[in-house]
PDB file of C-alpha atoms in Angstrom:
ATOM      1  CA  MET A   1      97.596 112.936 111.438  1.00 75.00           C
ATOM      2  CA  ASN A   2      94.411 114.164 109.775  1.00 80.00           C
ATOM      3  CA  VAL A   3      95.039 115.009 106.152  1.00 89.00           C
ATOM      4  CA  ARG A   4      93.443 116.697 103.966  1.00 93.00           C
ATOM      5  CA  ILE A   5      92.486 114.917 100.819  1.00 97.00           C
ATOM      6  CA  GLU A   6      89.403 112.860  99.334  1.00 97.00           C
ATOM      7  CA  GLU A   7      87.335 110.834 101.423  1.00 97.00           C
ATOM      8  CA  GLY A   8      88.232 107.111  99.167  1.00 98.00           C
ATOM      9  CA  TRP A   9      91.967 108.183  98.841  1.00 98.00           C
ATOM     10  CA  LYS A  10      91.982 109.217 102.598  1.00 97.00           C
ATOM     11  CA  GLN A  11      90.738 105.482 103.119  1.00 97.00           C
ATOM     12  CA  ALA A  12      92.691 104.124 100.450  1.00 97.00           C
ATOM     13  CA  LEU A  13      96.025 105.767 101.827  1.00 98.00           C
ATOM     14  CA  ALA A  14      95.131 104.814 105.802  1.00 97.00           C
ATOM     15  CA  SER A  15      98.413 103.297 106.148  1.00 96.00           C
ATOM     16  CA  GLU A  16     100.673 105.893 104.770  1.00 97.00           C
ATOM     17  CA  TRP A  17      99.302 109.017 107.350  1.00 96.00           C
ATOM     18  CA  GLU A  18     101.041 107.372 110.731  1.00 95.00           C
ATOM     19  CA  ALA A  19     103.768 106.309 108.243  1.00 97.00           C
ATOM     20  CA  PRO A  20     107.641 106.953 109.657  1.00 97.00           C
ATOM     21  CA  TYR A  21     108.034 109.025 106.467  1.00 98.00           C
ATOM     22  CA  PHE A  22     105.525 110.408 105.476  1.00 98.00           C
ATOM     23  CA  GLU A  23     105.561 112.064 109.518  1.00 97.00           C
ATOM     24  CA  GLN A  24     109.374 113.225 108.086  1.00 98.00           C
ATOM     25  CA  LEU A  25     107.742 113.263 104.482  1.00 98.00           C
ATOM     26  CA  THR A  26     105.490 116.640 106.129  1.00 97.00           C
ATOM     27  CA  GLY A  27     107.646 117.964 108.760  1.00 97.00           C
ATOM     28  CA  PHE A  28     110.148 118.521 105.873  1.00 98.00           C
ATOM     29  CA  VAL A  29     107.310 119.734 102.887  1.00 98.00           C
ATOM     30  CA  SER A  30     106.068 122.304 105.890  1.00 97.00           C
ATOM     31  CA  GLU A  31     108.967 123.401 106.684  1.00 98.00           C
ATOM     32  CA  ARG A  32     110.628 124.575 103.828  1.00 98.00           C
ATOM     33  CA  TYR A  33     106.299 126.058 102.443  1.00 97.00           C
ATOM     34  CA  ARG A  34     107.727 128.514 105.486  1.00 97.00           C
ATOM     35  CA  GLN A  35     111.089 129.304 104.476  1.00 98.00           C
ATOM     36  CA  ALA A  36     111.278 129.365 100.580  1.00 98.00           C
ATOM     37  CA  THR A  37     108.562 129.478  97.622  1.00 98.00           C
ATOM     38  CA  ILE A  38     107.205 126.392  96.604  1.00 98.00           C
ATOM     39  CA  TYR A  39     104.529 125.440  94.165  1.00 98.00           C
ATOM     40  CA  PRO A  40     102.130 123.959  94.078  1.00 97.00           C
ATOM     41  CA  PRO A  41     100.293 125.986  97.036  1.00 97.00           C
ATOM     42  CA  GLY A  42      99.933 124.204  99.829  1.00 96.00           C
ATOM     43  CA  ASN A  43      96.162 123.651  99.659  1.00 96.00           C
ATOM     44  CA  ARG A  44      96.222 122.007  96.459  1.00 97.00           C
ATOM     45  CA  ILE A  45      99.539 119.930  97.504  1.00 98.00           C
ATOM     46  CA  PHE A  46      96.575 117.265  97.036  1.00 98.00           C
ATOM     47  CA  ALA A  47      94.437 118.024  93.918  1.00 98.00           C
ATOM     48  CA  ALA A  48      95.035 115.382  91.644  1.00 98.00           C
ATOM     49  CA  PHE A  49      93.203 113.464  94.560  1.00 98.00           C
ATOM     50  CA  ASP A  50      90.726 115.560  95.313  1.00 98.00           C
ATOM     51  CA  ALA A  51      89.554 116.469  91.634  1.00 98.00           C
ATOM     52  CA  CYS A  52      89.619 112.468  91.099  1.00 97.00           C
ATOM     53  CA  PRO A  53      88.041 110.474  94.209  1.00 98.00           C
ATOM     54  CA  PHE A  54      88.943 106.749  94.462  1.00 98.00           C
ATOM     55  CA  ASP A  55      86.641 105.273  93.307  1.00 96.00           C
ATOM     56  CA  LYS A  56      85.995 107.469  89.948  1.00 95.00           C
ATOM     57  CA  VAL A  57      89.460 107.036  88.808  1.00 93.00           C
ATOM     58  CA  LYS A  58      89.794 105.863  84.843  1.00 89.00           C
ATOM     59  CA  VAL A  59      92.509 106.611  83.526  1.00 88.00           C
ATOM     60  CA  VAL A  60      96.370 107.539  84.895  1.00 91.00           C
ATOM     61  CA  ILE A  61      98.865 109.773  83.953  1.00 91.00           C
ATOM     62  CA  LEU A  62     101.860 109.989  85.414  1.00 92.00           C
ATOM     63  CA  GLY A  63     103.975 112.482  85.832  1.00 92.00           C
ATOM     64  CA  GLN A  64     107.788 114.142  87.638  1.00 93.00           C
ATOM     65  CA  ASP A  65     107.203 116.530  89.364  1.00 93.00           C
ATOM     66  CA  PRO A  66     104.870 119.952  89.220  1.00 96.00           C
ATOM     67  CA  TYR A  67     106.342 122.717  86.555  1.00 96.00           C
ATOM     68  CA  HIS A  68     108.129 125.538  88.893  1.00 96.00           C
ATOM     69  CA  GLY A  69     107.361 128.972  87.463  1.00 95.00           C
ATOM     70  CA  PRO A  70     105.589 130.923  88.845  1.00 95.00           C
ATOM     71  CA  GLY A  71     101.677 130.513  88.939  1.00 94.00           C
ATOM     72  CA  GLN A  72     102.639 127.569  86.521  1.00 96.00           C
ATOM     73  CA  ALA A  73     101.405 124.179  88.704  1.00 97.00           C
ATOM     74  CA  ASN A  74      97.947 123.971  90.178  1.00 97.00           C
ATOM     75  CA  GLY A  75      98.508 120.287  91.708  1.00 97.00           C
ATOM     76  CA  LEU A  76      97.542 118.232  88.622  1.00 98.00           C
ATOM     77  CA  CYS A  77     100.792 117.123  86.281  1.00 96.00           C
ATOM     78  CA  PHE A  78     100.850 118.646  82.896  1.00 95.00           C
ATOM     79  CA  SER A  79      98.272 121.246  83.772  1.00 97.00           C
ATOM     80  CA  VAL A  80      98.045 124.885  83.861  1.00 97.00           C
ATOM     81  CA  ASN A  81      95.489 127.441  85.086  1.00 94.00           C
ATOM     82  CA  PRO A  82      93.863 129.662  82.937  1.00 94.00           C
ATOM     83  CA  GLY A  83      95.526 132.528  82.005  1.00 95.00           C
ATOM     84  CA  ILE A  84      99.168 131.204  82.132  1.00 96.00           C
ATOM     85  CA  ALA A  85     100.771 130.350  79.356  1.00 96.00           C
ATOM     86  CA  MET A  86     101.170 126.635  78.451  1.00 96.00           C
ATOM     87  CA  PRO A  87     104.399 124.983  79.421  1.00 93.00           C
ATOM     88  CA  PRO A  88     106.414 122.490  76.429  1.00 92.00           C
ATOM     89  CA  SER A  89     105.284 120.097  77.591  1.00 89.00           C
ATOM     90  CA  LEU A  90     101.695 120.118  77.545  1.00 92.00           C
ATOM     91  CA  ILE A  91     101.874 122.095  74.118  1.00 92.00           C
ATOM     92  CA  ASN A  92     103.594 118.822  73.258  1.00 89.00           C
ATOM     93  CA  ILE A  93     100.585 117.020  74.263  1.00 87.00           C
ATOM     94  CA  PHE A  94      98.043 119.152  72.378  1.00 89.00           C
ATOM     95  CA  LYS A  95      99.957 119.360  69.465  1.00 88.00           C
ATOM     96  CA  GLU A  96      99.755 115.125  69.031  1.00 81.00           C
ATOM     97  CA  ILE A  97      95.882 115.648  69.845  1.00 80.00           C
ATOM     98  CA  HIS A  98      95.843 118.122  66.771  1.00 82.00           C
ATOM     99  CA  ASP A  99      97.991 115.803  64.765  1.00 83.00           C
ATOM    100  CA  ASP A 100      95.989 112.783  65.294  1.00 76.00           C
ATOM    101  CA  THR A 101      91.984 113.855  65.922  1.00 78.00           C
ATOM    102  CA  GLY A 102      92.599 117.192  64.018  1.00 82.00           C
ATOM    103  CA  SER A 103      91.297 118.579  67.384  1.00 82.00           C
ATOM    104  CA  PRO A 104      92.064 122.595  67.568  1.00 86.00           C
ATOM    105  CA  MET A 105      94.307 123.497  70.081  1.00 87.00           C
ATOM    106  CA  PRO A 106      92.038 124.588  73.034  1.00 91.00           C
ATOM    107  CA  ALA A 107      92.131 127.634  74.083  1.00 91.00           C
ATOM    108  CA  ASP A 108      94.001 126.798  78.113  1.00 94.00           C
ATOM    109  CA  GLY A 109      95.943 124.375  79.825  1.00 95.00           C
ATOM    110  CA  ASP A 110      93.931 123.486  82.312  1.00 96.00           C
ATOM    111  CA  LEU A 111      93.152 119.509  82.758  1.00 95.00           C
ATOM    112  CA  SER A 112      90.886 119.973  85.369  1.00 95.00           C
ATOM    113  CA  ARG A 113      88.073 118.971  82.606  1.00 92.00           C
ATOM    114  CA  TRP A 114      89.955 116.073  82.309  1.00 93.00           C
ATOM    115  CA  ALA A 115      90.055 114.779  85.622  1.00 95.00           C
ATOM    116  CA  ALA A 116      86.033 115.546  85.757  1.00 93.00           C
ATOM    117  CA  GLN A 117      85.947 112.375  83.888  1.00 91.00           C
ATOM    118  CA  GLY A 118      88.132 110.034  85.458  1.00 93.00           C
ATOM    119  CA  VAL A 119      91.743 110.704  84.321  1.00 92.00           C
ATOM    120  CA  LEU A 120      94.203 110.860  87.132  1.00 96.00           C
ATOM    121  CA  LEU A 121      96.891 113.149  86.784  1.00 97.00           C
ATOM    122  CA  LEU A 122      99.187 112.107  88.945  1.00 97.00           C
ATOM    123  CA  ASN A 123     102.839 113.067  89.366  1.00 96.00           C
ATOM    124  CA  ALA A 124     105.398 111.478  91.296  1.00 95.00           C
ATOM    125  CA  THR A 125     106.611 114.273  93.623  1.00 97.00           C
ATOM    126  CA  LEU A 126     104.053 116.563  94.582  1.00 98.00           C
ATOM    127  CA  THR A 127     105.918 119.760  95.992  1.00 98.00           C
ATOM    128  CA  VAL A 128     109.301 121.524  94.152  1.00 98.00           C
ATOM    129  CA  GLU A 129     111.366 124.922  95.010  1.00 98.00           C
ATOM    130  CA  ALA A 130     110.616 127.523  92.789  1.00 97.00           C
ATOM    131  CA  HIS A 131     113.054 127.507  89.794  1.00 96.00           C
ATOM    132  CA  GLN A 132     114.261 124.311  91.431  1.00 97.00           C
ATOM    133  CA  ALA A 133     113.635 121.294  88.892  1.00 95.00           C
ATOM    134  CA  GLY A 134     113.260 118.346  90.934  1.00 95.00           C
ATOM    135  CA  SER A 135     113.715 119.658  94.499  1.00 97.00           C
ATOM    136  CA  HIS A 136     112.292 117.354  96.701  1.00 98.00           C
ATOM    137  CA  GLN A 137     112.304 114.237  95.240  1.00 97.00           C
ATOM    138  CA  GLY A 138     114.313 111.688  97.532  1.00 97.00           C
ATOM    139  CA  LYS A 139     111.779 112.843 100.331  1.00 97.00           C
ATOM    140  CA  GLY A 140     109.349 110.348 100.421  1.00 98.00           C
ATOM    141  CA  TRP A 141     106.694 111.986  97.555  1.00 98.00           C
ATOM    142  CA  GLU A 142     108.327 108.947  95.308  1.00 97.00           C
ATOM    143  CA  THR A 143     107.100 106.424  97.871  1.00 98.00           C
ATOM    144  CA  PHE A 144     103.236 108.094  98.962  1.00 98.00           C
ATOM    145  CA  THR A 145     102.557 108.025  95.040  1.00 97.00           C
ATOM    146  CA  ASP A 146     103.885 104.269  94.206  1.00 97.00           C
ATOM    147  CA  HIS A 147     101.535 102.946  96.948  1.00 97.00           C
ATOM    148  CA  ALA A 148      98.686 105.554  95.413  1.00 97.00           C
ATOM    149  CA  ILE A 149      99.181 103.554  92.470  1.00 94.00           C
ATOM    150  CA  GLU A 150      99.706 100.232  94.030  1.00 93.00           C
ATOM    151  CA  ALA A 151      96.236 100.416  95.658  1.00 95.00           C
ATOM    152  CA  LEU A 152      94.459 101.363  92.260  1.00 93.00           C
ATOM    153  CA  SER A 153      96.328  98.940  90.769  1.00 87.00           C
ATOM    154  CA  ARG A 154      95.322  95.748  94.330  1.00 87.00           C
ATOM    155  CA  ASN A 155      92.163  97.708  94.824  1.00 90.00           C
ATOM    156  CA  ARG A 156      90.525  98.754  91.407  1.00 88.00           C
ATOM    157  CA  GLU A 157      89.349  97.086  87.584  1.00 79.00           C
ATOM    158  CA  ASN A 158      90.279  97.470  84.687  1.00 76.00           C
ATOM    159  CA  LEU A 159      92.134 101.115  84.845  1.00 82.00           C
ATOM    160  CA  VAL A 160      94.209 102.078  82.358  1.00 81.00           C
ATOM    161  CA  PHE A 161      97.328 103.874  82.721  1.00 83.00           C
ATOM    162  CA  ILE A 162      99.025 105.611  80.361  1.00 82.00           C
ATOM    163  CA  LEU A 163     103.519 106.564  80.548  1.00 78.00           C
ATOM    164  CA  TRP A 164     104.828 109.052  78.952  1.00 73.00           C
ATOM    165  CA  GLY A 165     108.117 108.960  78.804  1.00 70.00           C
ATOM    166  CA  SER A 166     110.799 106.524  80.868  1.00 76.00           C
ATOM    167  CA  TYR A 167     110.975 107.904  84.152  1.00 82.00           C
ATOM    168  CA  ALA A 168     106.681 107.090  84.456  1.00 82.00           C
ATOM    169  CA  LYS A 169     107.950 104.156  82.105  1.00 80.00           C
ATOM    170  CA  SER A 170     109.520 103.435  85.568  1.00 85.00           C
ATOM    171  CA  LYS A 171     107.165 102.468  87.425  1.00 87.00           C
ATOM    172  CA  SER A 172     104.984  99.924  85.309  1.00 81.00           C
ATOM    173  CA  SER A 173     106.199  97.212  87.842  1.00 82.00           C
ATOM    174  CA  LEU A 174     103.863  98.270  89.792  1.00 86.00           C
ATOM    175  CA  ILE A 175     100.700  97.415  87.935  1.00 80.00           C
ATOM    176  CA  ASP A 176      99.156  94.705  87.529  1.00 70.00           C
ATOM    177  CA  HIS A 177     100.367  92.892  91.499  1.00 46.00           C
ATOM    178  CA  HIS A 178      97.151  91.281  91.843  1.00 47.00           C
ATOM    179  CA  PRO A 179      97.812  88.531  93.971  1.00 49.00           C
ATOM    180  CA  THR A 180      94.859  86.139  93.078  1.00 51.00           C
ATOM    181  CA  ARG A 181      93.483  86.824  89.802  1.00 50.00           C
ATOM    182  CA  PRO A 182      95.472  88.476  86.606  1.00 52.00           C
ATOM    183  CA  ARG A 183      95.435  91.965  85.605  1.00 46.00           C
ATOM    184  CA  TYR A 184      96.023  93.732  82.704  1.00 52.00           C
ATOM    185  CA  ARG A 185      98.724  96.661  82.236  1.00 46.00           C
ATOM    186  CA  HIS A 186      97.793  99.071  79.765  1.00 45.00           C
ATOM    187  CA  THR A 187     100.903 101.546  79.481  1.00 45.00           C
ATOM    188  CA  VAL A 188     101.664 104.170  76.484  1.00 40.00           C
ATOM    189  CA  ASP A 189     105.287 105.710  75.430  1.00 39.00           C
ATOM    190  CA  PHE A 190     104.459 108.828  74.378  1.00 41.00           C
ATOM    191  CA  SER A 191     106.349 109.600  71.401  1.00 41.00           C
ATOM    192  CA  GLY A 192     106.793 112.925  70.307  1.00 39.00           C
ATOM    193  CA  THR A 193     107.970 113.147  67.462  1.00 30.00           C
ATOM    194  CA  THR A 194     106.850 113.895  63.538  1.00 30.00           C
ATOM    195  CA  THR A 195     107.497 110.287  62.412  1.00 26.00           C
ATOM    196  CA  SER A 196     105.463 108.627  65.317  1.00 30.00           C
ATOM    197  CA  ARG A 197     102.369 111.285  66.052  1.00 34.00           C
ATOM    198  CA  SER A 198     100.535 109.008  68.127  1.00 36.00           C
ATOM    199  CA  PRO A 199     101.668 107.356  71.388  1.00 36.00           C
ATOM    200  CA  THR A 200     102.966 103.903  70.943  1.00 34.00           C
ATOM    201  CA  THR A 201     102.863 100.907  73.418  1.00 35.00           C
ATOM    202  CA  THR A 202     104.740  97.492  73.178  1.00 32.00           C
ATOM    203  CA  LEU A 203     102.346  95.212  72.938  1.00 30.00           C
ATOM    204  CA  PRO A 204     101.805  91.434  74.379  1.00 31.00           C
ATOM    205  CA  ALA A 205     100.727  88.613  72.292  1.00 29.00           C
ATOM    206  CA  THR A 206      97.543  88.617  73.633  1.00 27.00           C
ATOM    207  CA  GLY A 207      97.240  92.225  73.301  1.00 28.00           C
ATOM    208  CA  SER A 208      95.513  94.795  70.915  1.00 26.00           C
ATOM    209  CA  SER A 209      96.078  98.296  69.859  1.00 27.00           C
ATOM    210  CA  LEU A 210      92.993 100.983  70.085  1.00 26.00           C
ATOM    211  CA  LEU A 211      92.301 104.053  68.992  1.00 25.00           C
ATOM    212  CA  TYR A 212      90.273 105.981  70.978  1.00 28.00           C
ATOM    213  CA  GLY A 213      89.033 109.665  69.121  1.00 27.00           C
ATOM    214  CA  ASN A 214      86.458 112.489  69.644  1.00 31.00           C
ATOM    215  CA  ASN A 215      88.541 115.175  71.139  1.00 31.00           C
ATOM    216  CA  THR A 216      91.493 113.115  72.444  1.00 34.00           C
ATOM    217  CA  THR A 217      92.991 110.169  71.222  1.00 31.00           C
ATOM    218  CA  VAL A 218      94.608 107.963  73.156  1.00 33.00           C
ATOM    219  CA  THR A 219      96.639 104.144  72.243  1.00 30.00           C
ATOM    220  CA  THR A 220      96.782 101.044  75.101  1.00 32.00           C
ATOM    221  CA  THR A 221      97.380  97.557  75.449  1.00 29.00           C
ATOM    222  CA  LEU A 222      94.571  95.471  76.078  1.00 29.00           C
ATOM    223  CA  HIS A 223      94.084  91.852  76.738  1.00 31.00           C
ATOM    224  CA  ALA A 224      91.437  90.297  74.525  1.00 29.00           C
ATOM    225  CA  PHE A 225      89.543  89.386  77.519  1.00 28.00           C
ATOM    226  CA  ALA A 226      89.240  93.413  78.145  1.00 32.00           C
ATOM    227  CA  VAL A 227      87.821  94.360  74.755  1.00 31.00           C
ATOM    228  CA  LYS A 228      85.975  91.648  74.832  1.00 32.00           C
ATOM    229  CA  HIS A 229      84.156  92.776  78.191  1.00 32.00           C
ATOM    230  CA  TYR A 230      84.940  96.399  78.613  1.00 34.00           C
ATOM    231  CA  MET A 231      84.913  97.987  74.972  1.00 34.00           C
ATOM    232  CA  SER A 232      82.914 100.042  75.875  1.00 37.00           C
ATOM    233  CA  GLU A 233      83.723 100.823  79.861  1.00 40.00           C
ATOM    234  CA  LEU A 234      87.481 101.570  78.382  1.00 39.00           C
ATOM    235  CA  LYS A 235      86.359 103.915  74.860  1.00 40.00           C
ATOM    236  CA  ASN A 236      84.015 105.898  77.557  1.00 44.00           C
ATOM    237  CA  ALA A 237      87.224 106.008  79.420  1.00 43.00           C
ATOM    238  CA  LEU A 238      89.693 107.336  77.266  1.00 43.00           C
ATOM    239  CA  CYS A 239      87.776 109.835  75.034  1.00 46.00           C
ATOM    240  CA  VAL A 240      87.986 112.700  77.208  1.00 47.00           C
ATOM    241  CA  ALA A 241      86.683 115.878  76.091  1.00 51.00           C
ATOM    242  CA  LEU A 242      89.957 118.509  75.698  1.00 52.00           C
TER     243      LEU A 242
END
């Protein structure tokens, strides 16, 4: 199957394109686009991958499924195009950033500027019916995006995985499963509360909590080895301009 997706991702996920589940998934999605209003637009289904090539990923932020209101979903989790009102989840993210750093609310909710800096903004489900949250869950997208997370975990080094909310946290078992050498799990739970304004995480005995701020703040768990040897790279990865 010839899937239009960024070449690095196309190679990394090569085994998916001919898999029976993916054939069934694409058949289902194609039929639903013909019969109903589906978000995002068809040419934006793989926008998260196209905007953040496989070998450029530094940070992974996981969402659940696309926004289901008119004009909202643009293929990047939590993101909306300029001119579209920010959904509550995105407003909460920017409020947390403001509370931690003092940075003003941005003029729009377009997170493509994050993707351009190496942040993969990935929903677990890549399509949704208009006004029907979760309507394309259980159709095969979760298998596909799980395999994308596993491909990053296997083939890339020193990535930061930010898991906001219980659904995203359930994906932590997919991370850090390298067969021959230790890896470092980086997960963050977005608190979204006024009493705990920074993202929080449970630290392992050998971990450190690093707070990076420029125009954004992210807290992540890092093994002491990663702190010593990859401080500069991770700091650059996490100082994402709003």
